[in-house]
XYZ file of C-alpha atoms in Angstrom:
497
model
C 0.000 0.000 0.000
C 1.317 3.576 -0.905
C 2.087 5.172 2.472
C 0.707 8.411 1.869
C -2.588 6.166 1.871
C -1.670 4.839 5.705
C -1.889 8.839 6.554
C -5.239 9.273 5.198
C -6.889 5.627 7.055
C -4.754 6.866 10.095
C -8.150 8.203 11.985
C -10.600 7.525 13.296
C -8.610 5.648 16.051
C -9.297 2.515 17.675
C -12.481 2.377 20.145
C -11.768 3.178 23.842
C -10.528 6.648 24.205
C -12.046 9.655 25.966
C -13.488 12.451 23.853
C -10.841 14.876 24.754
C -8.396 12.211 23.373
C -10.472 11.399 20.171
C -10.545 15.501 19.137
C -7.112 16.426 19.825
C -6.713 13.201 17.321
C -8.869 14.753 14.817
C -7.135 18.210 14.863
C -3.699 16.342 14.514
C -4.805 14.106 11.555
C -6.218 17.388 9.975
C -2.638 19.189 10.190
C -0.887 16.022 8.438
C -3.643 15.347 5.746
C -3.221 19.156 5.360
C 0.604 18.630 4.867
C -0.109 15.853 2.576
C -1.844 17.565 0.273
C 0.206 20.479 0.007
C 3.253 18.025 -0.810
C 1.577 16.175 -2.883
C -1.031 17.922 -4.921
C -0.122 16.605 -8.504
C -0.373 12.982 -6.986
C -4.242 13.653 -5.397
C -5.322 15.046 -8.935
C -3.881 12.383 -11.300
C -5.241 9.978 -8.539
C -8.456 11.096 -7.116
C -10.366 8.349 -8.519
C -8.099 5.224 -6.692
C -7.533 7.324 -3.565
C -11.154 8.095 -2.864
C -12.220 4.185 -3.779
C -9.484 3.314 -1.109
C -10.731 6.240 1.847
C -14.302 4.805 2.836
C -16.181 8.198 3.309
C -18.410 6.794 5.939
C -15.192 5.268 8.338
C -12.635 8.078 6.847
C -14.892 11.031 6.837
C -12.006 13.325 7.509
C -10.139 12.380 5.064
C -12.253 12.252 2.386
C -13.580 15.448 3.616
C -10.513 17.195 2.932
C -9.211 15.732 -0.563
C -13.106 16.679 -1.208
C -12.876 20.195 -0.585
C -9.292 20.513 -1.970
C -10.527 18.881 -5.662
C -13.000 21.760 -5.454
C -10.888 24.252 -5.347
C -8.506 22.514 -7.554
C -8.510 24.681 -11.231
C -7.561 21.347 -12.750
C -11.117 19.160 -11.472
C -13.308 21.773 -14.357
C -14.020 20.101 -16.910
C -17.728 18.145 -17.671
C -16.299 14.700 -16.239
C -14.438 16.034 -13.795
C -17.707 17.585 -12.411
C -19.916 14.256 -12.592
C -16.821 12.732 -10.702
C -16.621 15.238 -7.897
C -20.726 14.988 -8.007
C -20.453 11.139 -7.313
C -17.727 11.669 -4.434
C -19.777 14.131 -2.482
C -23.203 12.308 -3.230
C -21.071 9.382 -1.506
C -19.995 11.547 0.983
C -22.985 13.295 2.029
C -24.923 10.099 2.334
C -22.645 8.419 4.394
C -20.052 10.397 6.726
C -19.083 9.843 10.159
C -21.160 13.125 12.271
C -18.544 12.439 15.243
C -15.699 13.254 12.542
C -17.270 16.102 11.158
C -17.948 18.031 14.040
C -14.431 18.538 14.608
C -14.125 20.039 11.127
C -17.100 22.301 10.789
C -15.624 24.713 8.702
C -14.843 22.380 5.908
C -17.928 20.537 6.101
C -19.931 23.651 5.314
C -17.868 24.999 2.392
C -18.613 21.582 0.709
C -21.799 21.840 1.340
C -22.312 25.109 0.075
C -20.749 24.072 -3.244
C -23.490 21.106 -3.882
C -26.235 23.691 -3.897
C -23.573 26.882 -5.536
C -24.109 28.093 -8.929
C -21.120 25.689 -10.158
C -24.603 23.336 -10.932
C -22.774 20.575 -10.048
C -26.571 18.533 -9.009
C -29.857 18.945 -10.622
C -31.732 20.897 -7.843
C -33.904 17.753 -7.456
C -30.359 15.574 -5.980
C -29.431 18.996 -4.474
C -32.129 19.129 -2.181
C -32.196 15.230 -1.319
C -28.610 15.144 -0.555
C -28.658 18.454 1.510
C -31.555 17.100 3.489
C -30.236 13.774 4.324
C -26.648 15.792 5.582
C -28.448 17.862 7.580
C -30.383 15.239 9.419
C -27.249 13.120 9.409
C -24.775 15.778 11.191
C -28.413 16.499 13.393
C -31.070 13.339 13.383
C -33.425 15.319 16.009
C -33.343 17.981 13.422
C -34.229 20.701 16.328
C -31.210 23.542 15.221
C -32.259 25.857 12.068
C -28.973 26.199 10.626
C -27.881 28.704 7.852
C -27.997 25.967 5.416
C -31.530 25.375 6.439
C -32.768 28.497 5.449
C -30.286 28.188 1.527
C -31.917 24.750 0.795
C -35.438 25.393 1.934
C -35.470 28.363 -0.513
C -33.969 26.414 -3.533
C -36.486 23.488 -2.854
C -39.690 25.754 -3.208
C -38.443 27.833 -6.148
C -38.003 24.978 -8.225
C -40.296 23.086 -7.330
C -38.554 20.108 -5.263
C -40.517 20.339 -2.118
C -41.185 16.693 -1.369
C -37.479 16.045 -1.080
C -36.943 18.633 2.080
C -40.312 17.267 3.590
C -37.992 15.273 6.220
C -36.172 18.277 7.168
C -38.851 21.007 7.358
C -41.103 18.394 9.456
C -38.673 18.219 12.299
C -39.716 20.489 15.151
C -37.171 23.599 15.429
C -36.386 23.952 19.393
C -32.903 25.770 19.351
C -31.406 28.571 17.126
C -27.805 29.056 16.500
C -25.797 31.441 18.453
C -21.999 32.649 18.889
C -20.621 32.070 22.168
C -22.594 29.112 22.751
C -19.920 26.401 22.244
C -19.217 24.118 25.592
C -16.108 23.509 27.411
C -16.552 19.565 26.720
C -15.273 18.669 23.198
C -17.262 19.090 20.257
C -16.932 15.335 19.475
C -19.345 14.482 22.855
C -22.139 12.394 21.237
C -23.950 13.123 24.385
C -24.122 17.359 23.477
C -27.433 18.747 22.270
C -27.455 20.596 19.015
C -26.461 24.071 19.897
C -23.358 23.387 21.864
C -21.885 22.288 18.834
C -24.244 23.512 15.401
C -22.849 27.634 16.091
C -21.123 30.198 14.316
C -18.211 29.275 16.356
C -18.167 25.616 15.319
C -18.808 26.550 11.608
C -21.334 24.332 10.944
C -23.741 27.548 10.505
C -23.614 30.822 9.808
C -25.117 32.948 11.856
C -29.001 33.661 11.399
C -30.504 37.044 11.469
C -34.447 37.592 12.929
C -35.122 38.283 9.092
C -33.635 34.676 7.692
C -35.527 32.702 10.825
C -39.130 34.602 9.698
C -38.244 33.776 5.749
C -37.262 29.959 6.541
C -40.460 30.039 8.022
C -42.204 31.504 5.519
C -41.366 29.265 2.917
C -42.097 26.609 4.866
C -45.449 27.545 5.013
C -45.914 27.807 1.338
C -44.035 24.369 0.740
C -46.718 22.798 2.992
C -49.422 24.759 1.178
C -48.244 23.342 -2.328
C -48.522 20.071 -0.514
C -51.649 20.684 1.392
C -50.611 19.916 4.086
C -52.922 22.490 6.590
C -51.534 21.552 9.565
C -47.792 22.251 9.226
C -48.383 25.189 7.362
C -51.059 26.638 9.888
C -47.940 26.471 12.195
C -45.281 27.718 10.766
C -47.056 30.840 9.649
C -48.281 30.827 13.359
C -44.775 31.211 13.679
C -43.852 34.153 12.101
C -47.427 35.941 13.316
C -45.954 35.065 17.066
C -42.488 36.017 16.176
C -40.987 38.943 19.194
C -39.638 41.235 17.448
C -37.365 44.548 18.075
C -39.006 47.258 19.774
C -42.623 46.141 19.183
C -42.274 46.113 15.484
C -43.801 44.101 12.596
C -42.435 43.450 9.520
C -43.822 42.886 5.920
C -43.417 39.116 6.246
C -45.451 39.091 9.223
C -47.951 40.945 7.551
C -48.325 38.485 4.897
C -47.680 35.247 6.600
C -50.788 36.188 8.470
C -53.078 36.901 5.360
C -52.053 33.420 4.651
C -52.375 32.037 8.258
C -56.196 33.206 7.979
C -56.766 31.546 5.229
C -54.931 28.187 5.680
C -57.167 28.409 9.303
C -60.026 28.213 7.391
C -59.178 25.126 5.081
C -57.621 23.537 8.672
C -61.056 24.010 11.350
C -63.645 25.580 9.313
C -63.875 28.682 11.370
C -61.440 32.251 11.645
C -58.269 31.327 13.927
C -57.490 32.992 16.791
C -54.398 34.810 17.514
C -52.072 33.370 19.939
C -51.695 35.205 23.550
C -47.566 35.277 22.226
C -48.644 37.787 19.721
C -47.052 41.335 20.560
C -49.497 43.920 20.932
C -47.824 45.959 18.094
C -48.414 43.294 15.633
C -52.106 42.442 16.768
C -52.580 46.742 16.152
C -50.724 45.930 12.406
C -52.322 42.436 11.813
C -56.195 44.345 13.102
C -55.756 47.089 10.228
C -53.728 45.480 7.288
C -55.116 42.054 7.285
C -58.428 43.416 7.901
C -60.134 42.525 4.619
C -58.599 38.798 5.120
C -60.544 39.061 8.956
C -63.762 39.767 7.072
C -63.430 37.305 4.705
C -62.916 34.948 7.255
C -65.670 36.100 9.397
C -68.237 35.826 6.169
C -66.756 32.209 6.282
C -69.294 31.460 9.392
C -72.499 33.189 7.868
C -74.664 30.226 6.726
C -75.518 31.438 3.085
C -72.832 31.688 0.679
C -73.333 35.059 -0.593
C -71.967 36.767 2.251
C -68.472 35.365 1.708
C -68.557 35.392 -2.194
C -68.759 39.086 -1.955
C -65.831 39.190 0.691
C -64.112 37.353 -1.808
C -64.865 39.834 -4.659
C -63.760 42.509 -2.133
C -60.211 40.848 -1.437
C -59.921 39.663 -4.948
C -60.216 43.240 -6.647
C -57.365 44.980 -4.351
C -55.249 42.376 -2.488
C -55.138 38.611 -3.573
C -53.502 39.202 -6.644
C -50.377 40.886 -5.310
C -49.780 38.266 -2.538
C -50.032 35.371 -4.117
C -53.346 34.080 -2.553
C -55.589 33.822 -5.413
C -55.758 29.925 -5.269
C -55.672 29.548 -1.716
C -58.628 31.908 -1.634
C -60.184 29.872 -4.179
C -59.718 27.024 -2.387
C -61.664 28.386 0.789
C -64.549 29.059 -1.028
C -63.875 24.962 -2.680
C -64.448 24.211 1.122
C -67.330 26.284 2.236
C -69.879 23.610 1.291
C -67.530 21.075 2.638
C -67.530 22.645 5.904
C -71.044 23.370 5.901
C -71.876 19.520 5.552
C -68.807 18.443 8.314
C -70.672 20.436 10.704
C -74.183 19.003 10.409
C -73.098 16.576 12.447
C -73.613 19.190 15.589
C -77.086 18.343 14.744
C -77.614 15.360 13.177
C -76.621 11.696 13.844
C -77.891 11.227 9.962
C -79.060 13.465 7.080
C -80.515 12.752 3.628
C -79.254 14.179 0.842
C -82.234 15.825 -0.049
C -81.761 17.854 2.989
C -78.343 18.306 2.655
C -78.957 19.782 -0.605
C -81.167 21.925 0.659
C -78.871 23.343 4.008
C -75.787 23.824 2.136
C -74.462 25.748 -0.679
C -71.717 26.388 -2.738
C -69.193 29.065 -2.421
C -68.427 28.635 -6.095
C -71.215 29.308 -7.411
C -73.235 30.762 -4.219
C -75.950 28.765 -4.785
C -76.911 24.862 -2.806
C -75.467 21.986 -5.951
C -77.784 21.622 -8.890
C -78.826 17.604 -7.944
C -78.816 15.288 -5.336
C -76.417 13.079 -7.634
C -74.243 16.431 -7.139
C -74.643 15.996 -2.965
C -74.379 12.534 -3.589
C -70.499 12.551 -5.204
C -69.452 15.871 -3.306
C -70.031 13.205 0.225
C -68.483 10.320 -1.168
C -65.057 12.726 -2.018
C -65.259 14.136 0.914
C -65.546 10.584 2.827
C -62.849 8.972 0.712
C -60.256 11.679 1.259
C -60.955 11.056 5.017
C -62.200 14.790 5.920
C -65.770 13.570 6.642
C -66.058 10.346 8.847
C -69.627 8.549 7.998
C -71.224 6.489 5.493
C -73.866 6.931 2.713
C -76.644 4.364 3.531
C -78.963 3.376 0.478
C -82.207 1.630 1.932
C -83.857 -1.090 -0.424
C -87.642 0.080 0.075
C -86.117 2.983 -2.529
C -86.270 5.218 0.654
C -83.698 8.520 -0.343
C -80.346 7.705 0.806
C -78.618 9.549 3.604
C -75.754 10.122 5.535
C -74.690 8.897 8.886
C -72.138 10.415 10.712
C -69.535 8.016 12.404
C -67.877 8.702 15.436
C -64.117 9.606 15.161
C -61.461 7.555 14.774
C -60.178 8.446 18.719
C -63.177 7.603 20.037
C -63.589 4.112 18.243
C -60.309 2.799 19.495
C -59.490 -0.371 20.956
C -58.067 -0.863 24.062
C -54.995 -1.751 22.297
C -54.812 1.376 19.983
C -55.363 3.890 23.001
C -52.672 1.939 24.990
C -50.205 2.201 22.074
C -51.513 5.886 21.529
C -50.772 6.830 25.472
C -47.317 5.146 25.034
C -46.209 7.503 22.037
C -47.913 10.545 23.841
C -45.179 9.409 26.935
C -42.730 8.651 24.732
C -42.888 12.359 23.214
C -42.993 13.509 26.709
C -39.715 11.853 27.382
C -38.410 13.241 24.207
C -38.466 16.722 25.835
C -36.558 15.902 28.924
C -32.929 17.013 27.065
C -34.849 20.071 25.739
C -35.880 20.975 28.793
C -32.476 20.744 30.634
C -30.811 22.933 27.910
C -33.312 25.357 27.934
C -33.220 25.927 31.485
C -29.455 25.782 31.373
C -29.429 28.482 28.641
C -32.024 30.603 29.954
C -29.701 30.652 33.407
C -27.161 31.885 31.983
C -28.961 34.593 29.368
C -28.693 38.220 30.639
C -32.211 39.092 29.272
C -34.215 36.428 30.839
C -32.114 36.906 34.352
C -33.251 40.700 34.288
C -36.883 39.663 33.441
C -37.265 37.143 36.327
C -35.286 39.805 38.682
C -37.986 42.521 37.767
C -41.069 40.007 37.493
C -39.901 39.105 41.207
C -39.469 42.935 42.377
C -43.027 43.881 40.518
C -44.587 41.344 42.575
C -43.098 41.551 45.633
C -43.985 45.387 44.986
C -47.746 44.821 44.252
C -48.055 42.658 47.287
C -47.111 45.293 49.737
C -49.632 47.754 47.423
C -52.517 44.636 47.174
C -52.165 45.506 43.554
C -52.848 42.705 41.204
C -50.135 41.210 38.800
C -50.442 42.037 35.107
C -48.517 39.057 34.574
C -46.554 40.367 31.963
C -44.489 38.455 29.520
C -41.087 37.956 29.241
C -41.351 39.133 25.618
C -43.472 42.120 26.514
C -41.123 43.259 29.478
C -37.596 43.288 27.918
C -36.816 40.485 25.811
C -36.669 41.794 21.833
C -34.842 40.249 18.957
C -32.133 42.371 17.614
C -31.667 42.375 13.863
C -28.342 41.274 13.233
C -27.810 39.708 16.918
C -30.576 37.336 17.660
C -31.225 37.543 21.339
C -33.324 34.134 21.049
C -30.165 32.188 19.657
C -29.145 28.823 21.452
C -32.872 29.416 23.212
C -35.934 27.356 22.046
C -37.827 28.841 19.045
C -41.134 30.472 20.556
């Protein structure tokens, strides 16, 4: 074997040490691959192919890393099959690496992962995004740290169109945001360390996130969910940008328009106009009362039990704001699920319904007038009970008697004994889940300056108001002193709100 090969299998070491041991390791094998290269860069070019085939990228990850990032910069890796071959090494790579190894190279890792989604075009954005995705879960399975590369890949996916790839990614939860200065005294290659001890600036596997990137990652995760219809998630994460503190009681643009959309997505989700949170500032509640008024009325028409009222909303909205935001379809869509609605919530009333009388309770949104036929009623029921939006069952008597529907109870309350035991078990298994969270958070929050002074002056104010017999306001920490600064976000290394 050609000894320069021994150098680059030299690490990861055998099983057994400490962590302290296995990092000073990795910053040693680092400095000689470094050397390695620099002596023998004609050698690594000529070679790439048999070297990389020999350095396993999922035991050698450090290695490979490195000859990876230095045939990137290398001006003689440019032509066509040069590119598919550097494409195949980091499709290997990204798919496979060691996350203990990488950690103690952060830097590198990120610069060649900014090159599989850089303008070199090295990927079709399709592999881009699926290769991104599965890195970023790799280097963080829990998926609970928004990370710069996040935000990059999440914006590539929904402007061309690749949004079931990032699916996995944009799922996950996000608890923690990145944050310099939040790095640990134990070393970085501790297994045991949640995500924001060692996903920060410092470490270099992020950048580090302004208030504005966090809202637009949000953002466009609403509007990947929307293209996938997927209510739920995208009720939420425009719930989080509505919610979102921000400096000095402000509210910006993206606010503004994530909760347009957040009405409307409400609608398709319950049936009925959402409610704002009790997080919402009372600066953006004043902004979201006047700008999104038009959407508030519109949504309020939704609830008035002939159609005509919320056609006209909709011819309102349609003329002077949908257009320019992008909410056309959606609000299209709503009035698609008037009728729907309507018929869903007969079952307040009735245990069954013909569809005669359906016909004759409901109407359409569309066309603001109840369906033509019964045979209309009659296929509008069965979609709506295939697609699993309406639980019950059309029942055709044989004495010819008009069919009707019967409502079924939910699926939760027609479980076995077996199904709610398994269903308590994954509610105490999410529980459990949260334990780590918890003891970072409150770790964190000890040792943040903002949230000290808040609990110092919500103690004061009380004690205060006891000697006076004055009642607490029980004001928030948000509302008291904690805002998020535009270029340093106060929040970071904190659970998202």
């Amino acid at each position: 074997m050609d000894a320069r090969l021994t150098v680059l299998t030299a690490f990861p070491p055998a099983a057994g040490i400490d962590n302290e041991e296995y990092y000073q390791n990795s910053q040693q094998h680092a400095k000689r691959v470094r050397e390695l290269i620099r002596d023998n860069a004609q050698w690594i070019r000529e070679s790439a192919d048999d070297i990389l085939k020999h350095v396993n990228p999922a035991v050698y990850s450090l290695s490979y890393l490195m000859i990876l990032e230095f045939l990137l910069q290398s001006p003689g890796w440019t032509s066509q099959q040069a590119h598919e071959s550097l494409a195949s090494y980091m499709a290997q790579f990204f798919l496979q690496f060691d996350a203990r190894q990488i950690r103690c190279k952060g830097s590198t890792w990120s610069d060649v992962l900014k090159e599989a989604y850089s303008e070199r075009g090295l990927f079709p954005a399709s592999v881009v995004v699926e290769l991104v995705t599965a890195a970023l879960l790799r280097l963080d399975p829990s998926g609970s740290i928004i990370t710069s590369h996040h935000c990059n890949l999440v914006e590539l996916a929904y402007n061309t169109g690749n949004v079931g790839a990032i699916l996995p990614l944009i799922e996950k939860p996000i608890i923690y945001m990145p944050a310099k200065g939040m790095s640990t005294a134990q070393p970085l290659c501790d297994m045991s360390l949640p995500p924001p001890a060692y996903i920060n600036p410092d470490s270099q596997l992020t950048d580090a996130l302004t208030s504005a990137a966090v809202l637009q990652y949000d953002f466009l995760c609403g509007l990947c969910f929307i293209e996938r219809r997927m209510w739920q998630q995208a009720f939420d994460a425009f719930e989080r940008c509505v919610t979102y503190p921000t400096r000095d009681g402000g509210c910006s643009k993206i606010m503004t328009e994530a909760y347009n959309k957040w009405i409307l997505v409400g609608l398709l989700l319950t049936g009925k106009p959402p409610t704002l949170p009790e997080t919402t500032s009372q600066a953006a509640k004043k902004i979201f009362a006047t700008q999104g008024k038009p959407y508030k009325l519109f949504a309020q028409a939704f609830k008035s039990e002939t159609a005509g009222d919320l056609v006209r909303e909709f011819e309102v909205i349609n003329s002077e704001l949908l257009p320019n935001e992008g909410n056309v379809e959606l609000a299209k869509l709503v009035l698609a699920h008037y009728q729907r609605w309507q018929i869903i919530n007969l079952r307040n009333i009735y245990t069954n319904i013909s569809l005669e009388k359906i016909q004759e309770r409901t109407q359409s949104a569309e066309t603001g007038a109840p369906l033509p036929t019964v045979e209309a009623v009659d296929q509008l029921v069965q979609s709506m009970i295939a697609d699993g939006s309406l639980q019950g069952a059309i029942e055709r008597p044989k004495d010819g008697s008009p069919a009707y529907l019967t409502f079924l109870s939910s699926p939760a309350q027609g479980m076995s004994e077996v199904e709610f035991s398994a269903q308590v078990n994954k509610v105490m298994q999410g529980i459990k889940a949260l334990e780590p969270i918890i003891e970072t958070t409150n770790k964190r929050l000890a040792s943040n300056r903002e949230y000290i002074s808040h609990t110092v002056k919500r103690q004061f104010d009380a004690a205060r108001e006891h000697k006076l017999g004055i009642q607490s306001t029980g004001g928030g920490f948000e509302e008291s002193s904690f805002h998020i600064e535009e270029e340093e976000d106060l929040m970071s290394g904190l659970p998202a709100h």
